[in-house]
Coordinates of C-alpha atoms in Angstrom, one line a residue:
M1 CA -18.9 63.2 20.0
N2 CA -17.6 66.6 21.2
A3 CA -15.8 67.1 17.9
Y4 CA -19.0 66.4 16.0
K5 CA -20.9 68.9 18.1
N6 CA -18.2 71.6 17.5
V7 CA -18.2 71.0 13.8
M8 CA -22.0 71.0 13.7
K9 CA -22.1 74.4 15.5
Q10 CA -19.8 75.8 12.8
I11 CA -21.9 74.4 9.9
H12 CA -25.3 76.0 9.4
A13 CA -27.4 72.9 8.9
S14 CA -31.1 72.3 9.5
E15 CA -32.2 70.9 12.9
E16 CA -33.6 67.9 11.2
F17 CA -30.2 67.0 9.7
K18 CA -28.5 67.5 13.0
I19 CA -30.9 65.1 14.8
K20 CA -30.6 62.5 12.1
M21 CA -26.8 62.5 12.2
Q22 CA -26.8 62.4 16.0
N23 CA -29.1 59.3 16.0
E24 CA -27.0 57.6 13.3
M25 CA -23.8 58.2 15.4
M26 CA -25.4 56.8 18.5
E27 CA -26.6 53.7 16.6
F28 CA -23.1 53.2 15.1
Q29 CA -21.5 53.3 18.6
Q30 CA -24.0 50.8 20.0
K31 CA -23.3 48.4 17.1
E32 CA -19.6 48.7 17.7
K33 CA -20.1 47.8 21.4
R34 CA -22.3 44.8 20.4
V35 CA -19.7 43.5 18.0
F36 CA -17.0 43.8 20.6
M37 CA -19.1 42.1 23.2
K38 CA -19.9 39.3 20.8
K39 CA -16.2 38.7 20.1
V40 CA -15.5 38.7 23.8
R41 CA -18.3 36.2 24.4
I42 CA -17.0 33.9 21.7
S43 CA -13.5 34.1 23.0
V44 CA -14.5 33.3 26.6
G45 CA -16.8 30.5 25.5
S46 CA -14.0 28.9 23.4
L47 CA -11.6 29.2 26.3
V48 CA -14.1 27.6 28.7
A49 CA -14.8 24.8 26.2
C50 CA -11.1 24.0 25.9
A51 CA -10.7 24.0 29.7
V52 CA -13.7 21.6 30.0
I53 CA -12.2 19.2 27.4
A54 CA -8.9 19.2 29.2
V55 CA -10.4 18.5 32.6
V56 CA -12.6 15.7 31.2
A57 CA -9.7 14.1 29.3
S58 CA -7.5 14.1 32.4
L59 CA -10.3 12.6 34.5
V60 CA -10.9 9.8 32.0
N61 CA -7.2 8.8 31.9
V62 CA -6.7 8.9 35.7
N63 CA -8.0 5.4 36.5
N64 CA -6.8 3.5 33.4
D65 CA -3.8 1.8 35.1
T66 CA -5.3 -1.7 34.5
T67 CA -4.1 -3.6 31.5
I68 CA -6.6 -4.4 28.7
D69 CA -7.0 -8.0 27.7
L70 CA -7.4 -8.1 23.9
T71 CA -7.3 -11.9 23.5
D72 CA -11.0 -12.1 23.2
R73 CA -11.1 -9.8 20.3
I74 CA -7.9 -10.9 18.4
E75 CA -8.1 -14.0 16.3
V76 CA -4.8 -15.7 15.6
D77 CA -4.3 -18.1 12.7
H78 CA -1.5 -20.4 13.8
A79 CA -1.4 -22.0 10.3
A80 CA -0.4 -18.7 8.7
P81 CA 3.2 -18.1 7.9
A82 CA 4.9 -16.0 10.6
A83 CA 7.7 -14.5 8.5
S84 CA 9.3 -14.6 5.1
A85 CA 11.6 -17.5 4.2
V86 CA 15.3 -16.7 4.7
V87 CA 17.4 -17.2 1.6
N88 CA 21.2 -17.2 1.8
I89 CA 21.9 -19.7 -1.0
E90 CA 21.1 -17.9 -4.2
G91 CA 22.5 -18.0 -7.8
K92 CA 22.8 -19.8 -11.0
I93 CA 24.4 -23.3 -11.2
T94 CA 27.7 -23.1 -13.2
E95 CA 29.0 -26.6 -12.4
V96 CA 27.4 -29.8 -11.1
G97 CA 29.5 -32.5 -9.3
D98 CA 29.7 -36.1 -10.5
D99 CA 27.3 -37.2 -7.7
G100 CA 24.5 -34.8 -9.0
L101 CA 24.0 -33.5 -5.5
S102 CA 26.8 -30.9 -5.3
F103 CA 27.1 -27.9 -7.4
T104 CA 28.8 -24.5 -7.7
L105 CA 26.9 -21.2 -8.2
D106 CA 27.9 -18.2 -10.3
N107 CA 28.8 -16.3 -7.1
G108 CA 31.4 -19.0 -6.3
M109 CA 29.5 -20.7 -3.5
E110 CA 29.8 -24.5 -3.4
V111 CA 26.7 -26.3 -2.2
V112 CA 26.1 -29.9 -1.1
V113 CA 22.7 -31.4 -0.9
T114 CA 22.3 -34.3 1.6
D115 CA 19.5 -36.7 2.6
E116 CA 18.5 -34.2 5.4
T117 CA 18.1 -31.3 3.0
K118 CA 14.4 -30.4 2.5
L119 CA 13.4 -29.9 -1.1
G120 CA 10.7 -27.5 -2.2
I121 CA 8.4 -25.3 -0.2
D122 CA 6.3 -26.7 2.5
G123 CA 3.7 -25.3 5.0
P124 CA 0.0 -24.6 5.0
T125 CA 0.2 -21.8 2.4
A126 CA 2.7 -23.5 0.0
P127 CA 1.5 -24.3 -3.5
P128 CA 1.2 -28.0 -4.4
K129 CA 4.6 -29.7 -5.3
E130 CA 3.7 -30.0 -9.0
E131 CA 3.2 -26.2 -9.2
Q132 CA 6.5 -25.2 -7.5
F133 CA 9.5 -24.2 -9.5
F134 CA 11.5 -27.3 -8.8
E135 CA 13.2 -29.8 -11.2
P136 CA 14.1 -33.3 -10.2
T137 CA 17.8 -32.9 -11.0
F138 CA 20.4 -30.1 -10.5
R139 CA 21.8 -29.0 -13.8
V140 CA 23.9 -26.2 -15.2
G141 CA 21.8 -23.0 -15.8
N142 CA 19.3 -23.7 -13.1
L143 CA 18.4 -20.9 -10.7
I144 CA 18.8 -22.0 -7.1
G145 CA 17.2 -20.4 -4.0
G146 CA 17.8 -22.0 -0.6
F147 CA 19.0 -21.8 3.0
T148 CA 22.0 -23.0 5.0
E149 CA 22.6 -22.8 8.7
D150 CA 26.3 -22.0 8.3
T151 CA 27.5 -19.9 5.4
T152 CA 31.2 -19.9 6.5
T153 CA 32.0 -23.6 5.7
E154 CA 33.3 -24.6 2.3
P155 CA 31.3 -26.3 0.8
V156 CA 28.0 -25.3 2.5
T157 CA 25.5 -27.9 3.3
A158 CA 22.0 -26.9 2.3
A159 CA 19.3 -27.2 4.9
V160 CA 16.5 -26.3 2.4
I161 CA 16.4 -25.8 -1.4
Y162 CA 13.3 -23.8 -2.2
T163 CA 13.8 -23.3 -5.9
N164 CA 15.7 -25.4 -8.6
W165 CA 14.5 -24.2 -11.9
N166 CA 15.6 -23.3 -15.4
F167 CA 13.3 -20.8 -17.0
E168 CA 14.8 -21.1 -20.5
K169 CA 14.7 -25.0 -20.7
P170 CA 12.5 -26.3 -17.8
I171 CA 12.1 -30.0 -17.1
R172 CA 9.1 -31.4 -15.2

């Protein structure tokens, strides 16, 4: 403000101009103070809001040591499958034994089907037997998908044969 007054003394201006300029300078300084105070208020308000949220969040979580029992809200369908079927017998039949129940796959695995071997897919979500990809006999060219308990024995005994199907020449 002093610099302004010094400059104004050197300039020969009308009194009216001097008063107008002085008033505008005062208004500008007041506006600057208001803007600064507004920024300070917003910053302090934001800081206080964050502190309140932190305190409330910590108070809410203090007494939650009890376990929540969700059994009333969760519905379990015991008939639904729990997991995917495990397949460790897989390939295309390259040779069928004389008995019709033993065969060799294209990966070299020899498989024996016994009376205990389950054939086809069963369970509550399984398609009807007539819609499954399963032929009544094992023949060369059929694709096999199944499961055995022990893959180290030679030949392996199949626990389940899920698929026995020839897509090129199917038999029903």
